[in-house]
Coordinates of C-alpha atoms in Angstrom, one line a residue:
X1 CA 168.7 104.4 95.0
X2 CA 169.0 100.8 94.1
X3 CA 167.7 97.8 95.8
X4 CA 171.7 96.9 97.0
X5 CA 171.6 101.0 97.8
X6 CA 168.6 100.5 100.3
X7 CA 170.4 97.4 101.9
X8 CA 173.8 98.7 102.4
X9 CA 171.5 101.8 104.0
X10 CA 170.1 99.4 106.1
X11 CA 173.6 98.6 107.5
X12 CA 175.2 102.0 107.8
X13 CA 172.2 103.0 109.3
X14 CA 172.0 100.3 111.9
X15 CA 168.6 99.9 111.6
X16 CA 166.5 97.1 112.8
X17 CA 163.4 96.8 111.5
X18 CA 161.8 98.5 107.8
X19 CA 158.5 100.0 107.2
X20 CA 156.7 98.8 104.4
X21 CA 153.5 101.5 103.2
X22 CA 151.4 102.2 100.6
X23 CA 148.3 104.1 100.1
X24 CA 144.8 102.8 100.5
X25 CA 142.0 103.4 97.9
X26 CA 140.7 106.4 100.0
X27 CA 144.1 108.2 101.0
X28 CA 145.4 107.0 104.4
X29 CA 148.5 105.1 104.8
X30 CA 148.8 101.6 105.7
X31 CA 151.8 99.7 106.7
X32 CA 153.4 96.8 108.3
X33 CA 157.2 96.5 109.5
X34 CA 159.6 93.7 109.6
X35 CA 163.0 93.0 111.4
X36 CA 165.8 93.7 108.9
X37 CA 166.9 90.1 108.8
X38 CA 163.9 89.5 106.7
X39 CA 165.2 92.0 104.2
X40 CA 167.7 91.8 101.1
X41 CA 167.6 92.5 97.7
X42 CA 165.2 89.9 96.8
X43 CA 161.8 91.4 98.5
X44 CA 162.2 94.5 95.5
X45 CA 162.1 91.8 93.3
X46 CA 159.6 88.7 94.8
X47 CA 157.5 91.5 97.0
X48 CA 155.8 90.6 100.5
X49 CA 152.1 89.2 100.7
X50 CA 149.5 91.0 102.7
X51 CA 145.8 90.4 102.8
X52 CA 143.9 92.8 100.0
X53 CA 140.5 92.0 101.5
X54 CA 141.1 94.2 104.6
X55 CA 142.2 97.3 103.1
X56 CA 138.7 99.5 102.1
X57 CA 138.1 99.2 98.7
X58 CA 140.0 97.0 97.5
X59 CA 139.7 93.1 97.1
X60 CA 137.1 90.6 98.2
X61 CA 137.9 88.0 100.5
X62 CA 138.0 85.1 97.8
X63 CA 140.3 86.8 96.4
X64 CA 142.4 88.7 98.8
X65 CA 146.1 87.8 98.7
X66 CA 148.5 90.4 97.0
X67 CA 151.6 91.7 96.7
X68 CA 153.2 94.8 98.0
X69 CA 156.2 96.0 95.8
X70 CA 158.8 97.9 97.7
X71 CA 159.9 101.0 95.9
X72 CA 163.9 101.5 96.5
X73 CA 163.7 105.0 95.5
X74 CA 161.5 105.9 98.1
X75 CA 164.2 104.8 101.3
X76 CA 164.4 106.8 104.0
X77 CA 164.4 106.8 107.9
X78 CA 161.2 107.2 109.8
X79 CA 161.4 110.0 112.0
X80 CA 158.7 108.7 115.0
X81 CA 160.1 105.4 115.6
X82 CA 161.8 105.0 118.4
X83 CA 164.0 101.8 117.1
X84 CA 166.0 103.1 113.8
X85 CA 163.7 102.2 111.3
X86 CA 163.7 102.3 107.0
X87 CA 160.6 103.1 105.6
X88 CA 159.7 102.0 101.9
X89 CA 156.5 103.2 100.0
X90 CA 155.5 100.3 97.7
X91 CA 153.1 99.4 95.0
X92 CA 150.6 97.0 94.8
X93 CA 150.8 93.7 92.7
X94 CA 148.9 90.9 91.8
X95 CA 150.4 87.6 93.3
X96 CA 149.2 85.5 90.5
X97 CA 149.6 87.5 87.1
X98 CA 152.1 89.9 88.7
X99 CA 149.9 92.9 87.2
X100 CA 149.9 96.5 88.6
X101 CA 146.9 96.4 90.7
X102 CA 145.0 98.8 88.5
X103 CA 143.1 100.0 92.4
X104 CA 146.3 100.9 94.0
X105 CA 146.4 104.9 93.7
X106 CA 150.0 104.9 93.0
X107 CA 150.2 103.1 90.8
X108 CA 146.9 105.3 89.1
X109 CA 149.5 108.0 89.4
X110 CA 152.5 106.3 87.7
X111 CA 150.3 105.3 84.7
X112 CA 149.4 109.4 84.5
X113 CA 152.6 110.2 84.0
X114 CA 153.7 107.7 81.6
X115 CA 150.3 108.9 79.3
X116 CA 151.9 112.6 79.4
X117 CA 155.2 110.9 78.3
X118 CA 153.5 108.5 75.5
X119 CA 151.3 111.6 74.1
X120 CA 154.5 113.4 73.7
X121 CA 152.9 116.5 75.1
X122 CA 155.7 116.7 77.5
X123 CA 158.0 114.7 79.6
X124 CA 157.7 116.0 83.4
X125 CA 154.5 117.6 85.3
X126 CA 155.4 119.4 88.4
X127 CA 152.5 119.4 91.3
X128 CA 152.9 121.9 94.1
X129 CA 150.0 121.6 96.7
X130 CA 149.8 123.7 99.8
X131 CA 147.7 121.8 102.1
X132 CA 146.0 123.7 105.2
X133 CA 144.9 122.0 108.5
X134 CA 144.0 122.8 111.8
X135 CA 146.2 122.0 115.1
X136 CA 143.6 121.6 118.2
X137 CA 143.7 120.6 121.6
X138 CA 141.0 118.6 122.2
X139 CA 138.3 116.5 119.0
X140 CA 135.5 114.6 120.4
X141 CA 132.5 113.0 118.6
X142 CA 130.1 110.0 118.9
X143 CA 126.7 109.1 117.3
X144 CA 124.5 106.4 118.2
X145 CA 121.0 105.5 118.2
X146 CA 119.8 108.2 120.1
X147 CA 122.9 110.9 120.6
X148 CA 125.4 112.5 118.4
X149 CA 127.7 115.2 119.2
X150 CA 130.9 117.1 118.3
X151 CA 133.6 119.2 120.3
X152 CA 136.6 120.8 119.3
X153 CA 139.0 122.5 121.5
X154 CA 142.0 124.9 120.5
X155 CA 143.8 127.5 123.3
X156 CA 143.5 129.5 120.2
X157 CA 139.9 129.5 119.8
X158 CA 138.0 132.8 119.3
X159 CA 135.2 131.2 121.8
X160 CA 137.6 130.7 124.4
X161 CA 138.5 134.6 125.4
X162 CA 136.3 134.0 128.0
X163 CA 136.6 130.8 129.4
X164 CA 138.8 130.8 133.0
X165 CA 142.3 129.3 132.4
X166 CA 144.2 130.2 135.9
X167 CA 145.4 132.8 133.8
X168 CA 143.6 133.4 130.0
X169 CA 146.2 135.2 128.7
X170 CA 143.9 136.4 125.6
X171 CA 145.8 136.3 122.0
X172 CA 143.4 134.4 120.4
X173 CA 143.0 134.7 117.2
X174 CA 139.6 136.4 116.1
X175 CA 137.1 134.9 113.3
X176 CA 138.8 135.5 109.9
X177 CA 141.8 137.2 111.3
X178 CA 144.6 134.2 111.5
X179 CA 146.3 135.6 108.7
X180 CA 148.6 136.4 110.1
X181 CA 149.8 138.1 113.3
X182 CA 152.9 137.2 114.9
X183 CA 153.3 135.8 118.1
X184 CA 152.1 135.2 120.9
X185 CA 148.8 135.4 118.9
X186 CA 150.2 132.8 116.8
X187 CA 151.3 130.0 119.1
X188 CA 152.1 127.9 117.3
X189 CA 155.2 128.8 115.5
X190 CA 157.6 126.5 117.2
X191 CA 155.2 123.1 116.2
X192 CA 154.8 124.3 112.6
X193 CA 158.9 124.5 112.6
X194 CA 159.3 121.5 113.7
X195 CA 157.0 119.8 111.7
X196 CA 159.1 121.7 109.0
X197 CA 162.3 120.9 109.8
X198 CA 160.9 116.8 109.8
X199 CA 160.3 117.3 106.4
X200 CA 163.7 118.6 105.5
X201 CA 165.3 115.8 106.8
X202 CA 163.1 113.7 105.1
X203 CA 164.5 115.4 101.8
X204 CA 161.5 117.8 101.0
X205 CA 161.6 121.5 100.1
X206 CA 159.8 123.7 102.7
X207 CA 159.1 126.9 100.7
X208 CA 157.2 128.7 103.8
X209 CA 154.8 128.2 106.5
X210 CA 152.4 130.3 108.3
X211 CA 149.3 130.8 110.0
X212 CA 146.1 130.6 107.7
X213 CA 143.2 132.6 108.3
X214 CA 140.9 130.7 110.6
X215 CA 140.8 131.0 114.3
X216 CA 141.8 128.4 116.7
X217 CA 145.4 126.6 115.3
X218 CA 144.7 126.7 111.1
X219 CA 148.0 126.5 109.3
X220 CA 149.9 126.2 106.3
X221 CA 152.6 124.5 105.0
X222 CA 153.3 125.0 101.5
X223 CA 155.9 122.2 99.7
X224 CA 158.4 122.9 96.7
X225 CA 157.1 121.4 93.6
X226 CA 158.1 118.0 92.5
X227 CA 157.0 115.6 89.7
X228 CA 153.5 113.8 90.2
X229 CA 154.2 110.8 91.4
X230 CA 157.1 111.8 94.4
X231 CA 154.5 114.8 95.1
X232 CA 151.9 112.1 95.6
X233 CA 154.7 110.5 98.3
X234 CA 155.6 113.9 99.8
X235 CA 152.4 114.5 100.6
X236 CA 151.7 111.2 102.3
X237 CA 154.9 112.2 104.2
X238 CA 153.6 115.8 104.8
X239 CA 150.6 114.4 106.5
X240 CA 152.2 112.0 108.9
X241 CA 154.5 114.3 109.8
X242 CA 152.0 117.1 110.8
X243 CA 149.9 114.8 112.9
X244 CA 153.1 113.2 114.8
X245 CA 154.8 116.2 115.7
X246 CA 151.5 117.5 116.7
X247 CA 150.6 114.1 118.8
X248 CA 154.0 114.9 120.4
X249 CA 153.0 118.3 121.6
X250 CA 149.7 116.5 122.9
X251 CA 148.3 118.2 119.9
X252 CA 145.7 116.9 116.8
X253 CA 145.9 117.3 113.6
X254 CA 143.0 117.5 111.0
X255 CA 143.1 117.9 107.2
X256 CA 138.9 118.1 107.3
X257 CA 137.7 120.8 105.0
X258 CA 135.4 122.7 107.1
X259 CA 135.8 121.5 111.3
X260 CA 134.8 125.0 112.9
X261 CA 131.3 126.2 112.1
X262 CA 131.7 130.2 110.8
X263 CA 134.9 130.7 109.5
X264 CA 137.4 129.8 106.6
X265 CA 137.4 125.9 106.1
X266 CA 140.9 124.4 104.9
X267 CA 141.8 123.7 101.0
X268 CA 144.5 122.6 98.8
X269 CA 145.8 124.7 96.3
X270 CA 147.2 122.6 93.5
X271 CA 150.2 124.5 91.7
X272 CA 150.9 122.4 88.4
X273 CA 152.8 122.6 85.3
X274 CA 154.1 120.7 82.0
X275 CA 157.8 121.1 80.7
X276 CA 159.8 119.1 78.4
X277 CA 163.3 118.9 78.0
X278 CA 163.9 121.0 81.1
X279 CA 161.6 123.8 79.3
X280 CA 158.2 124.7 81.1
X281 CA 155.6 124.5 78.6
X282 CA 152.9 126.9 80.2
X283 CA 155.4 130.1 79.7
X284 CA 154.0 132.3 76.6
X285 CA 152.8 135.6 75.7
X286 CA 149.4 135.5 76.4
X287 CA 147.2 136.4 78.7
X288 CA 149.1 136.2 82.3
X289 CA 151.7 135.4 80.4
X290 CA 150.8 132.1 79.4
X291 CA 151.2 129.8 76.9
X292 CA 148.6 128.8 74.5
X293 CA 148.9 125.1 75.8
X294 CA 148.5 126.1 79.5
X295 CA 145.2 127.8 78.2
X296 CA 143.8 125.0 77.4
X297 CA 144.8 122.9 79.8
X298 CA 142.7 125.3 82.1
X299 CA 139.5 124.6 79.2
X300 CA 140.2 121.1 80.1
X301 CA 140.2 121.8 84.2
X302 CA 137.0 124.3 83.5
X303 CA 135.8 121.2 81.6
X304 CA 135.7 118.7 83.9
X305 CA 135.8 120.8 87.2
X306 CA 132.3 119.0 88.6
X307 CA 133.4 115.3 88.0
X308 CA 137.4 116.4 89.1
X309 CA 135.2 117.5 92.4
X310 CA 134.1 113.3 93.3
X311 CA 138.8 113.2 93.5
X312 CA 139.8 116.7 94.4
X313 CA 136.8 117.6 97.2
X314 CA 135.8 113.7 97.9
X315 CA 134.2 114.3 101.5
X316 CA 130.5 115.0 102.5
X317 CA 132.6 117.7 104.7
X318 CA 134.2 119.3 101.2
X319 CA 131.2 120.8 100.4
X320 CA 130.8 122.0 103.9
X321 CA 134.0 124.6 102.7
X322 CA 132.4 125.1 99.1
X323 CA 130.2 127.8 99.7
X324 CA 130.0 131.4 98.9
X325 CA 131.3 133.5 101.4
X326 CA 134.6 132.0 103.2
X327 CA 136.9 132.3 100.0
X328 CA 135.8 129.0 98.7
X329 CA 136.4 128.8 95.0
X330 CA 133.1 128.1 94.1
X331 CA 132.8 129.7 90.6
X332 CA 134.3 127.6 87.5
X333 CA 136.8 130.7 86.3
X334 CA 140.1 131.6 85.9
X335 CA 142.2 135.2 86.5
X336 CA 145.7 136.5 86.9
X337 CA 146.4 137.2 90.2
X338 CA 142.6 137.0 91.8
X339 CA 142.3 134.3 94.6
X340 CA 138.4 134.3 94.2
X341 CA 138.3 132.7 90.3
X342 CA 138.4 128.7 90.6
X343 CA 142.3 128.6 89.1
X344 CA 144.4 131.9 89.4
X345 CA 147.8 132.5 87.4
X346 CA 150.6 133.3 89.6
X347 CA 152.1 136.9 88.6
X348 CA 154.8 136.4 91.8
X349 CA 157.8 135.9 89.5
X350 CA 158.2 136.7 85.3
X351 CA 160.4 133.8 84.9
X352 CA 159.3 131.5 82.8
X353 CA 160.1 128.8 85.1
X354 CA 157.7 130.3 87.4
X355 CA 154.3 130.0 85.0
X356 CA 151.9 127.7 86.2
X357 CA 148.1 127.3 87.4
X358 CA 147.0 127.1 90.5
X359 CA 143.5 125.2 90.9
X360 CA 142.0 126.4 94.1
X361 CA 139.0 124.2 94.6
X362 CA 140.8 121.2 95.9
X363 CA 141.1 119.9 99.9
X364 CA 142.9 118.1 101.8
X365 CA 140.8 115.3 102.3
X366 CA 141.8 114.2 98.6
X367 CA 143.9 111.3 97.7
X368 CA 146.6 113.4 96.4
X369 CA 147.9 110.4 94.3
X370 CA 144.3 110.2 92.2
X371 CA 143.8 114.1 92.5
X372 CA 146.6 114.9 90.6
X373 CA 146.5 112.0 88.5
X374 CA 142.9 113.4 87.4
X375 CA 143.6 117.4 87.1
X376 CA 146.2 116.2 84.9
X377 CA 143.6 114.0 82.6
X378 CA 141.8 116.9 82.7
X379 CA 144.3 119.2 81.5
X380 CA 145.5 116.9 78.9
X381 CA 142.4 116.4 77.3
X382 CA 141.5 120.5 77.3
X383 CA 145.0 120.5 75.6
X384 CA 144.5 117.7 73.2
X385 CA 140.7 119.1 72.2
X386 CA 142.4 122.8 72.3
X387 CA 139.5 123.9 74.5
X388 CA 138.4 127.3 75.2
X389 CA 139.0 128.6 79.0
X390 CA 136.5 132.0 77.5
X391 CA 137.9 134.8 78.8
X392 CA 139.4 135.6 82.2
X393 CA 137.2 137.4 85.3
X394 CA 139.7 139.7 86.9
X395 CA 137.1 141.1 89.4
X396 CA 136.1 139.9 93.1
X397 CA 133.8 136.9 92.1
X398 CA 132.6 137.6 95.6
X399 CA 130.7 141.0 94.9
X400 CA 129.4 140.3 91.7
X401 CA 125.4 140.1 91.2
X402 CA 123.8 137.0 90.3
X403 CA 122.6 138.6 86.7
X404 CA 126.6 138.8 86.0
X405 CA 127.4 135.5 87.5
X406 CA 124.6 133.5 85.3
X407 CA 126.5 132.3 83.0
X408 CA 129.8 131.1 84.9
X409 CA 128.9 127.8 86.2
X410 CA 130.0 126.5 89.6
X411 CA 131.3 123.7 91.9
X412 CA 129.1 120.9 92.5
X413 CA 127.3 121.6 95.5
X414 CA 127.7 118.2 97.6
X415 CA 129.3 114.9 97.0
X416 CA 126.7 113.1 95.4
X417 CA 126.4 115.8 92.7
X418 CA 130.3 115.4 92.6
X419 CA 129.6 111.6 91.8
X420 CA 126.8 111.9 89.4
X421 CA 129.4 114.2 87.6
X422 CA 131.8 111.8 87.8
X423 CA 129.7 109.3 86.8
X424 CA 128.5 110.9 83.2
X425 CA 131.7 112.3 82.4
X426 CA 135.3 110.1 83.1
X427 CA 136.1 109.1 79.3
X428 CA 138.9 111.9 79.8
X429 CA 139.9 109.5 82.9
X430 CA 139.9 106.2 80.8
X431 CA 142.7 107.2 77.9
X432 CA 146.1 105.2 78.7
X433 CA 144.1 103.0 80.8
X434 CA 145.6 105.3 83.8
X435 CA 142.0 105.2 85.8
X436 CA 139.8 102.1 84.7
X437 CA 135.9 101.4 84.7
X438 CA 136.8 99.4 87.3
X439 CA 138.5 101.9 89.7
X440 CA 135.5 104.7 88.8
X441 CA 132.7 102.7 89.8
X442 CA 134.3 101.7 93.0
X443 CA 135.0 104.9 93.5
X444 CA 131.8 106.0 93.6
X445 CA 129.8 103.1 94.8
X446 CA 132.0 103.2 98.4
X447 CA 131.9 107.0 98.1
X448 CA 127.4 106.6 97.7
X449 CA 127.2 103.6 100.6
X450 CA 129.7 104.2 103.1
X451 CA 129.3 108.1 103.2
X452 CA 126.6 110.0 101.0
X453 CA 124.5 107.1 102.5
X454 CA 125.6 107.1 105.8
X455 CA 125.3 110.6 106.2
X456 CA 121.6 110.7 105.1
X457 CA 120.4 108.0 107.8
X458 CA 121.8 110.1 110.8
X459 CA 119.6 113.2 112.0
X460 CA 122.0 116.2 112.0
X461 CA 122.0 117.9 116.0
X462 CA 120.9 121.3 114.4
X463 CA 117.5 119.5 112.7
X464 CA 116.3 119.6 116.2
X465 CA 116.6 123.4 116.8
X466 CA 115.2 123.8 113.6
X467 CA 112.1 121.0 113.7
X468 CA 111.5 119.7 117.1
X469 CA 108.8 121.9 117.7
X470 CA 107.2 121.1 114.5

């Protein structure tokens, strides 16, 4: 769609007003609208200014005026607005030099795939992510000086089969068991639909969705793959879908890792592939059936897992999920078909079209736009270096003894490891200037002040069951 598309759009349409957003530094959508006689074909050109200093991460106030770019190809009708509105995802500029704002994530993620072009390694990488959350009833948490509390609610929640609700009707889901009975059990088949269909009018590919394991509303949605950078938009899209429709239901949605204490936290699988010329590259007759090239692109992933962990698992809460025992990923290895190694290889389908690797570790809390970017970089440089994966671990990671599991290393185990990681090793990051010095030490100086740091200063409310009688 061109920008003269997007305005005769506009018009057939009757619209009145268009959404401008983009992606802050951390992940969340921003935005700000205007009426649509502010609108023609020169903003995609001249851009509209905003103030850089507010958004978290990005510019300082002496310097705070930029640009946002609107993105034509992006146009389409926001489905929550009760006015006909045209939304627009847009990229960051400088208002003075006119330069891609090397902080804005999209445009981290644009630069990624132009670096897979310029290698000539291959022309197109498709992402597929399948993002789990959890749909609950109630959330409510505070911490001061001298209180701090959580509480969740879900009609679904195990805890609840005894609690008096004029009638309990039972069907709740026990611990571990959401996978994945059919209703009324699962209640919430109609919401997850809905927020389906959304998408499909939105122009995205549902490929399934389902109830995930945990008790008390977890789901899944899983999204057909797309290249990088519109997978990076989807799943901005995906995620203000979910929480609307569930806000219209007098629901909440959370993409936290690991909400409910003693059962299976939410991740992101992260199905990704390189073809050229139409051809998928990862295809072969190796192991899995797999090309050499997709082998090392896992050496690279392998690699680089624990500093991929500060982009792919950046909350204190990530690390919450990656722990043995809940089918957390938490072993650096790779497998055909076995959901406990760290990256598995589809066997669903022998088509060639169908070979890919699917990184497990990853959560929802990521910035898909920089995750991606940075599995990718990853990839790229195990494929460039022709590095090793070792050999595959085809059995449960989960039973093995810790004499066999010595020598296969593991996840970091919180986010300031993560960082440290990131930290010492993010040359793989720098190469086509698609994630700068700049952009990594931000990174992880907001990441170490506003919540490693944070979190450290605040006495957790199980310290006093275990010390106040010290």
């Amino acid at each position: 769609m061109t920008p003269k598309d997007v305005v005769k759009l506009i018009k057939e349409t009757k619209a009145v007003a268009v959404d401008f957003k983009f992606n802050d530094f951390l992940g969340l959508w921003q935005h700000f609208s205007t009426p649509v006689s502010e609108v023609d074909e020169a903003i995609f050109e001249e851009g509209l200014g905003f103030d850089g200093s507010s958004i978290r991460g990005w510019q300082p106030i002496h310097a705070s005026d930029m640009l946002v770019m609107p993105d034509p190809t992006t146009a389409k009708i926001d489905p929550f607005c009760k006015d006909v509105t045209l939304s627009l995802i847009c990229n960051i500029v400088d208002p003075i030099t006119k330069q891609e704002y090397s902080r804005d994530p999209r445009n981290i993620a644009r630069k990624a795939e132009a670096y897979v072009q310029s290698t000539g390694i291959g022309d197109t990488v498709n992402i597929g992510p399948e993002p789990e959350f959890f749909i609950f009833d109630d959330i409510r948490y505070g911490q001061n000086q001298h209180s701090g509390f959580y509480f969740l609610d879900s009609i679904e929640g195990q805890w609840n089969t005894g609690r008096d609700e004029k009638p309990n009707l039972g069907y709740k889901p026990r611990y571990k068991e959401g996978y994945f009975p059919v209703a009324p059990t699962d209640s919430q088949q109609d919401i997850r639909s809905e927020m389906c269909l959304e998408m499909e009018k939105l122009g995205f590919r549902i490929e399934r969705q389902h109830h995930e394991v945990a008790t008390a509303g977890q789901a899944e949605i899983d999204m057909r793959f797309l290249p990088l950078v519109q997978m990076g938009d989807c799943l901005m899209w995906f995620k203000y879908v979910c929480k609307n429709v569930a806000f219209r239901h007098g629901k909440t949605v959370t993409f936290m890792p690991k909400p409910v204490f003693g059962d299976n936290g939410s991740g992101m699988h992260v199905h990704q592939s390189i073809w050229k010329g139409g051809k998928p590259l990862f295809a072969g007759d190796g192991y899995g059936g797999m090309s050499e090239m997709a082998m090392h692109y896992i050496g690279g992933i392998l690699k680089h897992a624990g500093a991929l962990a500060a982009f792919t698992n950046p909350s204190t809460n990530s690390y919450r999920r990656l722990v043995p025992g809940y089918e957390a990923p938490v072993n650096l290895a790779y497998s055909s078909r076995n959901r406990s190694a760290a990256i598995r290889i589809p066997m669903y389908s022998p088509s060639p079209k169908a070979k890919r690797i699917e990184v497990r570790f990853p959560d929802p809390t990521a910035n898909g736009y920089l995750a991606f970017s940075a599995m990718l970089m990853a990839g790229l440089d195990g494929i460039q270096n022709k590095l090793n994966p070792g050999g595959p671990l085809d059995k449960d990671i989960y039973s093995l003894s810790p004499e066999e599991l010595k020598d296969v290393p593991s996840m970091p185990a919180s986010l300031d490891e993560a960082l440290n990681n990131l930290k010492n090793d993010h040359a793989f990051l720098l190469k086509g200037d698609v994630f700068t010095e700049d952009v990594i030490e931000t990174w992880i100086d907001y990441k170490m002040s506003s919540e490693v740091n944070a979190m450290r200063l605040r006495p957790h409310p199980h310290e006093f069951a275990l010390y106040f009688d010290a």
